[in-house]
Amino acid sequence: QVQLVESGGGLVQAGGSLRVSCAVSGSIFSMNAMGWYRQAPGKQRELVAAISSGDNKRYIDSVKGRFTISRDNAKNTVYLQMNSLKPEDTAVYYCNIINYWSLSILNDHWGQGTQVTVSS
């Protein structure tokens, strides 16, 4: 069974930066595309960024130029560097295994997520 462990969230002022990490076990990480999701209170979970096994990257418009997704296959870890944070980025952030082209989720189980709170 795939295990996903997110970490690195916290409280930051608007304009600040955070890097969240997701350690993946139980799968051949290097072969998987990965996605970072977030869920704000009262809202649906949304895909924020995706990275393919070949290092192609996709972002939603609201984070382009501010967020960077990356991966370290040696550590089975995917990262999301978040700069110029805004209060509307406040959410619980999750990662999961995805199909990079269809963006469908390939793993039914989610980690606990990591809380990111941006104060104004």
PDB file of C-alpha atoms in Angstrom:
ATOM      1  CA  GLN A   1       0.000   0.000   0.000  1.00  0.00           C
ATOM      2  CA  VAL A   2       1.247   3.462  -0.898  1.00  0.00           C
ATOM      3  CA  GLN A   3       2.002   5.751   2.020  1.00  0.00           C
ATOM      4  CA  LEU A   4       2.132   9.521   1.651  1.00  0.00           C
ATOM      5  CA  VAL A   5       3.559  11.692   4.425  1.00  0.00           C
ATOM      6  CA  GLU A   6       3.309  15.450   3.989  1.00  0.00           C
ATOM      7  CA  SER A   7       5.309  17.884   6.117  1.00  0.00           C
ATOM      8  CA  GLY A   8       6.675  21.398   6.229  1.00  0.00           C
ATOM      9  CA  GLY A   9       3.554  23.484   6.629  1.00  0.00           C
ATOM     10  CA  GLY A  10       3.212  26.308   9.092  1.00  0.00           C
ATOM     11  CA  LEU A  11       2.156  29.865   9.725  1.00  0.00           C
ATOM     12  CA  VAL A  12       3.677  32.571   7.562  1.00  0.00           C
ATOM     13  CA  GLN A  13       2.923  36.202   6.824  1.00  0.00           C
ATOM     14  CA  ALA A  14       1.680  37.272   3.419  1.00  0.00           C
ATOM     15  CA  GLY A  15       4.600  37.615   1.039  1.00  0.00           C
ATOM     16  CA  GLY A  16       6.566  34.920   2.822  1.00  0.00           C
ATOM     17  CA  SER A  17       7.737  31.501   1.674  1.00  0.00           C
ATOM     18  CA  LEU A  18       7.341  27.881   2.707  1.00  0.00           C
ATOM     19  CA  ARG A  19       8.444  24.568   1.279  1.00  0.00           C
ATOM     20  CA  VAL A  20       6.266  21.533   1.834  1.00  0.00           C
ATOM     21  CA  SER A  21       7.447  17.990   1.282  1.00  0.00           C
ATOM     22  CA  CYS A  22       5.782  14.665   0.596  1.00  0.00           C
ATOM     23  CA  ALA A  23       7.593  11.402   1.229  1.00  0.00           C
ATOM     24  CA  VAL A  24       6.241   8.456  -0.734  1.00  0.00           C
ATOM     25  CA  SER A  25       6.685   4.773   0.039  1.00  0.00           C
ATOM     26  CA  GLY A  26       5.202   1.593  -1.334  1.00  0.00           C
ATOM     27  CA  SER A  27       5.485   2.471  -4.990  1.00  0.00           C
ATOM     28  CA  ILE A  28       8.112   2.902  -7.671  1.00  0.00           C
ATOM     29  CA  PHE A  29       8.323   6.636  -7.083  1.00  0.00           C
ATOM     30  CA  SER A  30      10.530   7.495 -10.032  1.00  0.00           C
ATOM     31  CA  MET A  31       7.934   6.103 -12.447  1.00  0.00           C
ATOM     32  CA  ASN A  32       5.041   8.083 -10.998  1.00  0.00           C
ATOM     33  CA  ALA A  33       3.714  11.491 -11.777  1.00  0.00           C
ATOM     34  CA  MET A  34       2.850  13.381  -8.620  1.00  0.00           C
ATOM     35  CA  GLY A  35       0.426  16.131  -7.812  1.00  0.00           C
ATOM     36  CA  TRP A  36       0.119  18.647  -5.004  1.00  0.00           C
ATOM     37  CA  TYR A  37      -3.431  19.419  -3.906  1.00  0.00           C
ATOM     38  CA  ARG A  38      -4.917  21.808  -1.403  1.00  0.00           C
ATOM     39  CA  GLN A  39      -8.197  22.043   0.421  1.00  0.00           C
ATOM     40  CA  ALA A  40      -9.345  25.223   2.088  1.00  0.00           C
ATOM     41  CA  PRO A  41     -12.144  25.233   4.677  1.00  0.00           C
ATOM     42  CA  GLY A  42     -15.523  24.807   3.002  1.00  0.00           C
ATOM     43  CA  LYS A  43     -13.983  24.230  -0.422  1.00  0.00           C
ATOM     44  CA  GLN A  44     -13.264  21.226  -2.585  1.00  0.00           C
ATOM     45  CA  ARG A  45      -9.786  19.825  -2.864  1.00  0.00           C
ATOM     46  CA  GLU A  46      -8.016  21.246  -5.914  1.00  0.00           C
ATOM     47  CA  LEU A  47      -4.930  20.259  -7.836  1.00  0.00           C
ATOM     48  CA  VAL A  48      -2.311  22.991  -7.546  1.00  0.00           C
ATOM     49  CA  ALA A  49       0.698  21.569  -9.365  1.00  0.00           C
ATOM     50  CA  ALA A  50       1.796  18.395 -11.109  1.00  0.00           C
ATOM     51  CA  ILE A  51       5.120  16.912 -12.086  1.00  0.00           C
ATOM     52  CA  SER A  52       5.664  14.026 -14.476  1.00  0.00           C
ATOM     53  CA  SER A  53       8.206  11.249 -14.151  1.00  0.00           C
ATOM     54  CA  GLY A  54      10.171  13.114 -16.820  1.00  0.00           C
ATOM     55  CA  ASP A  55      10.077  16.394 -14.878  1.00  0.00           C
ATOM     56  CA  ASN A  56       7.398  18.158 -16.920  1.00  0.00           C
ATOM     57  CA  LYS A  57       5.408  20.549 -14.761  1.00  0.00           C
ATOM     58  CA  ARG A  58       1.946  22.054 -14.705  1.00  0.00           C
ATOM     59  CA  TYR A  59       0.376  24.674 -12.430  1.00  0.00           C
ATOM     60  CA  ILE A  60      -2.980  26.265 -11.906  1.00  0.00           C
ATOM     61  CA  ASP A  61      -3.058  29.895 -12.975  1.00  0.00           C
ATOM     62  CA  SER A  62      -3.346  31.315  -9.468  1.00  0.00           C
ATOM     63  CA  VAL A  63       0.059  29.923  -8.415  1.00  0.00           C
ATOM     64  CA  LYS A  64       2.051  30.286 -11.643  1.00  0.00           C
ATOM     65  CA  GLY A  65       5.224  32.239 -11.041  1.00  0.00           C
ATOM     66  CA  ARG A  66       4.945  31.798  -7.267  1.00  0.00           C
ATOM     67  CA  PHE A  67       4.995  28.028  -6.686  1.00  0.00           C
ATOM     68  CA  THR A  68       7.527  25.492  -7.934  1.00  0.00           C
ATOM     69  CA  ILE A  69       7.045  21.741  -7.839  1.00  0.00           C
ATOM     70  CA  SER A  70      10.093  19.485  -7.841  1.00  0.00           C
ATOM     71  CA  ARG A  71      11.051  15.940  -7.048  1.00  0.00           C
ATOM     72  CA  ASP A  72      14.017  14.005  -5.680  1.00  0.00           C
ATOM     73  CA  ASN A  73      13.784  10.414  -6.877  1.00  0.00           C
ATOM     74  CA  ALA A  74      16.671   9.329  -4.667  1.00  0.00           C
ATOM     75  CA  LYS A  75      14.647  10.395  -1.634  1.00  0.00           C
ATOM     76  CA  ASN A  76      11.213   9.372  -2.970  1.00  0.00           C
ATOM     77  CA  THR A  77      10.064  12.892  -2.181  1.00  0.00           C
ATOM     78  CA  VAL A  78       8.153  15.593  -3.997  1.00  0.00           C
ATOM     79  CA  TYR A  79       8.355  19.240  -2.933  1.00  0.00           C
ATOM     80  CA  LEU A  80       6.315  22.371  -3.374  1.00  0.00           C
ATOM     81  CA  GLN A  81       8.210  25.619  -2.931  1.00  0.00           C
ATOM     82  CA  MET A  82       5.724  28.408  -2.271  1.00  0.00           C
ATOM     83  CA  ASN A  83       6.832  32.029  -2.572  1.00  0.00           C
ATOM     84  CA  SER A  84       4.938  35.303  -2.361  1.00  0.00           C
ATOM     85  CA  LEU A  85       2.263  33.575  -0.336  1.00  0.00           C
ATOM     86  CA  LYS A  86      -1.180  35.094  -0.096  1.00  0.00           C
ATOM     87  CA  PRO A  87      -3.938  34.599   2.479  1.00  0.00           C
ATOM     88  CA  GLU A  88      -5.950  32.742  -0.157  1.00  0.00           C
ATOM     89  CA  ASP A  89      -3.216  30.078  -0.250  1.00  0.00           C
ATOM     90  CA  THR A  90      -4.280  29.030   3.241  1.00  0.00           C
ATOM     91  CA  ALA A  91      -5.282  25.364   3.092  1.00  0.00           C
ATOM     92  CA  VAL A  92      -4.283  21.852   3.976  1.00  0.00           C
ATOM     93  CA  TYR A  93      -1.832  20.645   1.337  1.00  0.00           C
ATOM     94  CA  TYR A  94      -1.744  17.029   0.154  1.00  0.00           C
ATOM     95  CA  CYS A  95       0.153  15.048  -2.442  1.00  0.00           C
ATOM     96  CA  ASN A  96      -0.873  12.015  -4.440  1.00  0.00           C
ATOM     97  CA  ILE A  97       0.056   9.869  -7.410  1.00  0.00           C
ATOM     98  CA  ILE A  98      -1.593  11.004 -10.623  1.00  0.00           C
ATOM     99  CA  ASN A  99      -1.742  10.478 -14.348  1.00  0.00           C
ATOM    100  CA  TYR A 100       0.101  13.553 -15.595  1.00  0.00           C
ATOM    101  CA  TRP A 101      -1.915  13.890 -18.832  1.00  0.00           C
ATOM    102  CA  SER A 102      -5.450  13.214 -17.580  1.00  0.00           C
ATOM    103  CA  LEU A 103      -4.712  14.478 -14.035  1.00  0.00           C
ATOM    104  CA  SER A 104      -6.701  11.552 -12.672  1.00  0.00           C
ATOM    105  CA  ILE A 105      -5.730  10.313  -9.210  1.00  0.00           C
ATOM    106  CA  LEU A 106      -4.194   6.856  -9.237  1.00  0.00           C
ATOM    107  CA  ASN A 107      -4.108   6.166  -5.497  1.00  0.00           C
ATOM    108  CA  ASP A 108      -7.218   5.969  -3.319  1.00  0.00           C
ATOM    109  CA  HIS A 109      -5.482   6.740  -0.067  1.00  0.00           C
ATOM    110  CA  TRP A 110      -4.436  10.194   1.093  1.00  0.00           C
ATOM    111  CA  GLY A 111      -1.912  11.276   3.683  1.00  0.00           C
ATOM    112  CA  GLN A 112      -2.724  13.472   6.639  1.00  0.00           C
ATOM    113  CA  GLY A 113      -1.804  16.646   4.784  1.00  0.00           C
ATOM    114  CA  THR A 114       0.120  19.632   6.094  1.00  0.00           C
ATOM    115  CA  GLN A 115      -1.529  22.889   7.157  1.00  0.00           C
ATOM    116  CA  VAL A 116      -0.368  26.114   5.518  1.00  0.00           C
ATOM    117  CA  THR A 117      -1.722  29.308   7.037  1.00  0.00           C
ATOM    118  CA  VAL A 118      -0.933  32.698   5.531  1.00  0.00           C
ATOM    119  CA  SER A 119      -1.741  35.711   7.672  1.00  0.00           C
ATOM    120  CA  SER A 120      -2.488  39.117   6.173  1.00  0.00           C
TER     121      SER A 120
END
